Amino acid sequence: MSRRLLGGRVGLAATLLLLVPLLMLLSLRVGSAGLSDLPTLLRGVLGALGLGDGGLDASQQAIVELRLWRVLTTAGVGAALGLSGALVQGLFRNGLAAPSILGITGGASLGATLAILLLSGYGGALVAVQDAGVLTLLVPLFGFVGALVTVLVVLLLASPGGRISVPSLLLTGIAVNTCVAGLLSLLSSLVLEDWEVSRAVLAWTFGTLDDRAPAHAGTVWLCLAVAASVVPFVAWELDLLQGGEDDARSLGVSTARVRALVVGAAALSAASAVAVAGQIAFVGLVVPHIVRQFAGRAHAAVLPISLLAGADFLLGVDLLNRWLLGAAHLPPGVVMSLVGGPFFLVLLALNRREVETW
Amino acid sequence: MIGARRATLVRGLPVAFVLVVLGALALTFDGGAEPARARPTVSRAGFPRDVALPDGTTLHLDAPPVAVLPAASGSVDLVAALLPPARVVALPGPALLWSVLQDDEHAWPDVPRFPRYLAEPILALRPDLVLAHDWQDAQTTARLREAGLPLVLLTDPRTWDEARAQLRLAGRLFGVEAAAERVIDETETRLATIVPPEPAPRALFFTHGGAGGWVAGAGTTNDEQARLAGVRNLAAEAGRSGHTSITLEDLITLDPGVFVVPGPSREGGLSTRAFLLAEPALATLAAVRGERIVEIDGWLYTTTSHHIVDGALQLAERLEALDR
Amino acid sequence: MVNLLEGRGLAFEHPGGIRAVDGISLGVARSELVVVCGPNGSGKTTLVGLLAGLLVPLAGEVRLEGRSLTGLPLRERAQLLARVPQELRALPDVSVSDFVLAGRYARIDRWRGPTRKDADAVRFALEASDVADLGRRSMQALSGGQRQRVLLARALAQEAQVLLVDEPTNGLDPEHQVRVMELVAGLACHARAVVVVTHDLNLASQFATRIVLVDAGRVVIDAPPADVLRREVLEPVYGSALHYGAMPAPDGRPFVLPWLPPVGARAADDAASRDRPASDGDAS
């Protein structure tokens, strides 16, 4: 069964896949500007993608493009977080593992905070570029680099002999996360007096999907594509790893290669998501958890379905958030924590028996 | 086998139902656009024109803007001083509390409010000039510029000189230079009525929101208000610049002659005055024992426009009342 | 006779310098069933780890069908050598036939997926291990004996010529112990080379071609069962609390029983065994 296409969960995957464009379409039609006329929207989308002149006036076209990049970023971020969570949980054989264990979230926060400080003039002449378009991409860029550098540090410290062991990865991750959190607190406390900068740093930790640009959507989708391309090379291998490292090696699995691919893909996708949208907790933790309830344990099913479900989940929550609250909608990181926490508790209560035997 | 297939079908039905409902919703949803307000006609005298901006760039305006959108309280003060409500396309709802329009909830009732500095709602209002501030979200500013909106990025003034320059800039942008000069003259006249107290009181601009105290040092609007009202700013003299947090121990060491604090906010909550009177550690301070605490209206305490002068005016008046 | 699996001068130290295997050489030829026996902490488990290529020896080398194990890619190694673990770290929540299919990992093309040949190999392995009727059952719903047979089936599906079986009878009742060992012995008859690690000297006596008795990281004796299950061989290793016997003719196979003589008869024995140092705990 685990070797069948999508582990035999083709119907579930197809449903979730169908939901993605559906939710995106709905999301395109919801906005404070009230622009919801379908033909106009579609013409605007075609215009935004460079497929002919949409014939909309400049402000309508701008609104359609804002919504398009937002929706694409949301879907990409959700998918990237879902996939990353499923990969990390598979590797650690632990349903409570999340991409943040590898230091991704902390590293991205550190990078983004540094960028905010530089932009606020703390670096002096370090920011030579003054083009506003480039400047606004500095925060995601620093976040991305910060996440990847932190993951690399975790990996290097966790593999002194060139071999990554999962328990030492876990412990090193916790230790490095603590160091990064310390640095982050240090930076935050240094700029505490500067309320505008403190406010920017704090706002970043809530995450945002508002006012995204093509560069945001492009970054997360590109990284997602690269990360998703490892799925065929690690899906069955992760199944075999559930019986232990030695057992998988006896069956012929190159465990070192699988580990490297899984960690690399998880880091890349989560880093891009956190870089373009800030901290959105719980998607990476909860989505794979729910997916396993419906799609079984085979990673050939869990990995791609977590990717799709992540996109659906974030799109859905963001849609509801903006539908119900309009322009006063909450940052996605806040909504996710508010929704994700209780959701997770209910899930745990329903599966108490499984948790106890685990 | 047939039973299993039926079970799959039964499980699939609700899924299909949800998909169909969502699909129908996606196709029929109506966002409901608000009807646009009629825009006034204004004399085009002096337009088109190029306005030099403080950042060195120039902004080209074909016609006098008739749908101006101020994005925060500082720019609300500018439009409130220079433009009729009909030429303002929308006001930032939450920021009004900190602007000259705060004291009347029904100020400019015909002008729509927008809740947050986000690109889509602002684009939907179709402003022909956006006054944004450099501390606002850079992503949103970038999206608005990309969409081709004429946008001026303002740096909040900290002194009356800077506020005066900004009034003149707004005058040129709106095509109402004469009105701007008139506002400047009126403000200067009000400023001239201040009689500096002798000797200059040793004042401390202090705020306490319930989670630690803050003082205003050099380079703040409060420091300018102190200068205009003829009082000493103890925090600046102690070498502090900007808004910095302060411990009770430092407060006692500074031993101010008078506390200048923001008045109670409209939402209620612990006022700084109440904190000063209730904190046992401060009971020995002369300014506390003598209740030498001057409250300034919240919006004047924080204003970043030419109303800095009115804050100074209120400070001088209330100081005088205290000594009387 | 050509050895399919051969260890030469193997040595291994655990972190902290504890030498678990100290110069062991051992060879297994086609159709042979070699049982590795030894007390707790004797180095049996480490030895299997070395033979399976899971541990890298400090000295010596393991050769598989004449090729050095260290230079062999994992996939090729898995086609030549299958290992039946004592137990899995966690039992996956999959069906028995999916679990057995994992034995085909090294032979299945990533893009084409399992072929008819793989399906046949799985079915054969399930039948040969007497678990064909459990194919659709979940791995987590199996009894201990069933689980052991399914683990064996998975190794069988690997179609490797060399089989390493670690403690196959642990935790099984006597009936199942014999059944599982019978199954393992049957594999050796099919021209495979089989190594079994077990505590159980009597099962070894019944099924082994040779017994390799290991103690303190060294081979004490490598000989047919009848030469190993003797007081002068076992007493230095296991102490005196064993009773030695033999099955009635015509079988005549030797056996041992854990046995302490009644208290009165014990004093002399105790005095004799006091010189022997107690074996350290289970270091595996």
Tab-separated table of C-alpha atoms in Angstrom, chain A residues 15 18-19 22-23 25-26 29-38 57-60 62-63 66-67 132-133 136-137 139-140 192-196 199 208 210-214 216 319 322-323 327-331, chain B residues 15 18-34 115-126 134-143 145-147 149 156 158 214 240 242-245:
chain	number	residue	atom	x	y	z
A	15	THR	CA	-10.259	16.785	-2.846
A	18	LEU	CA	-9.419	20.936	-5.727
A	19	LEU	CA	-9.957	22.984	-2.572
A	22	LEU	CA	-11.522	27.102	-4.864
A	23	LEU	CA	-10.343	28.787	-1.672
A	25	LEU	CA	-10.879	32.123	-5.851
A	26	LEU	CA	-13.050	32.850	-2.815
A	29	ARG	CA	-13.249	37.903	-4.072
A	30	VAL	CA	-13.067	38.924	-0.407
A	31	GLY	CA	-11.547	42.279	0.415
A	32	SER	CA	-12.292	45.644	1.940
A	33	ALA	CA	-12.401	47.244	-1.507
A	34	GLY	CA	-15.511	45.216	-2.313
A	35	LEU	CA	-14.175	44.390	-5.758
A	36	SER	CA	-15.734	40.940	-6.301
A	37	ASP	CA	-17.010	40.897	-9.850
A	38	LEU	CA	-15.659	37.593	-11.218
A	57	ASP	CA	-8.245	50.946	-14.482
A	58	ALA	CA	-5.003	51.336	-12.594
A	59	SER	CA	-6.465	51.237	-9.098
A	60	GLN	CA	-8.673	48.180	-9.777
A	62	ALA	CA	-3.582	47.268	-8.330
A	63	ILE	CA	-6.223	45.847	-5.962
A	66	LEU	CA	-2.537	42.850	-4.173
A	67	ARG	CA	-5.092	40.107	-3.605
A	132	ALA	CA	12.406	51.477	-1.331
A	133	GLY	CA	11.465	48.343	-3.315
A	136	THR	CA	11.272	46.233	1.852
A	137	LEU	CA	12.728	42.903	0.713
A	139	VAL	CA	13.628	41.863	6.064
A	140	PRO	CA	12.498	38.633	4.333
A	192	LEU	CA	13.144	48.816	23.783
A	193	GLU	CA	13.507	52.587	24.198
A	194	ASP	CA	12.931	53.116	20.480
A	195	TRP	CA	9.245	52.338	20.366
A	196	GLU	CA	8.915	52.529	16.596
A	199	ARG	CA	6.938	47.932	17.414
A	208	THR	CA	1.576	39.054	8.199
A	210	ASP	CA	-0.973	41.671	4.048
A	211	ASP	CA	0.462	43.705	1.202
A	212	ARG	CA	2.740	41.021	-0.236
A	213	ALA	CA	4.636	41.493	-3.496
A	214	PRO	CA	5.470	39.058	-6.340
A	216	HIS	CA	7.249	37.119	-1.604
A	319	LEU	CA	-10.326	33.759	4.414
A	322	ARG	CA	-10.809	38.597	6.637
A	323	TRP	CA	-14.425	37.679	5.947
A	327	ALA	CA	-9.869	45.317	7.345
A	328	ALA	CA	-9.548	44.899	11.125
A	329	HIS	CA	-8.423	41.283	10.635
A	330	LEU	CA	-5.846	39.846	13.003
A	331	PRO	CA	-2.258	38.878	12.107
B	15	VAL	CA	-17.087	16.107	1.008
B	18	VAL	CA	-18.874	21.005	0.935
B	19	LEU	CA	-16.979	21.350	-2.329
B	20	VAL	CA	-20.139	22.259	-4.229
B	21	VAL	CA	-21.204	24.820	-1.604
B	22	LEU	CA	-17.747	26.401	-1.580
B	23	GLY	CA	-17.722	26.426	-5.367
B	24	ALA	CA	-21.128	28.103	-5.509
B	25	LEU	CA	-19.972	30.614	-2.926
B	26	ALA	CA	-16.795	31.314	-4.875
B	27	LEU	CA	-18.856	32.037	-7.989
B	28	THR	CA	-21.664	34.056	-6.430
B	29	PHE	CA	-19.995	35.930	-3.575
B	30	ASP	CA	-20.596	39.658	-3.722
B	31	GLY	CA	-18.242	41.936	-1.833
B	32	GLY	CA	-20.667	44.868	-2.057
B	33	ALA	CA	-18.742	47.965	-3.071
B	34	GLU	CA	-19.567	51.214	-1.304
B	115	PRO	CA	-9.305	51.099	10.134
B	116	ARG	CA	-5.693	50.287	9.230
B	117	TYR	CA	-2.805	51.322	7.015
B	118	LEU	CA	-3.275	48.524	4.456
B	119	ALA	CA	-2.927	48.851	0.697
B	120	GLU	CA	-6.238	47.378	-0.449
B	121	PRO	CA	-8.719	49.530	1.529
B	122	ILE	CA	-6.673	52.606	0.718
B	123	LEU	CA	-6.568	51.803	-3.013
B	124	ALA	CA	-10.308	51.154	-2.940
B	125	LEU	CA	-10.877	54.720	-1.694
B	126	ARG	CA	-9.059	56.022	-4.805
B	134	ASP	CA	7.933	57.076	7.559
B	135	TRP	CA	7.263	54.919	10.620
B	136	GLN	CA	4.299	53.203	8.982
B	137	ASP	CA	4.564	49.730	7.394
B	138	ALA	CA	7.137	49.946	4.590
B	139	GLN	CA	5.479	47.050	2.717
B	140	THR	CA	2.195	48.930	2.486
B	141	THR	CA	3.948	52.126	1.382
B	142	ALA	CA	5.830	50.172	-1.303
B	143	ARG	CA	2.587	48.564	-2.606
B	145	ARG	CA	3.706	53.474	-4.693
B	146	GLU	CA	3.799	50.496	-7.062
B	147	ALA	CA	0.095	51.016	-7.692
B	149	LEU	CA	-0.680	56.532	-6.103
B	156	ASP	CA	6.988	63.640	12.012
B	158	ARG	CA	9.654	67.374	16.606
B	214	TRP	CA	8.928	56.724	30.739
B	240	ARG	CA	18.615	61.567	28.323
B	242	GLY	CA	14.329	60.405	23.183
B	243	HIS	CA	11.671	58.618	25.203
B	244	THR	CA	13.486	56.435	27.740
B	245	SER	CA	12.300	54.266	30.583
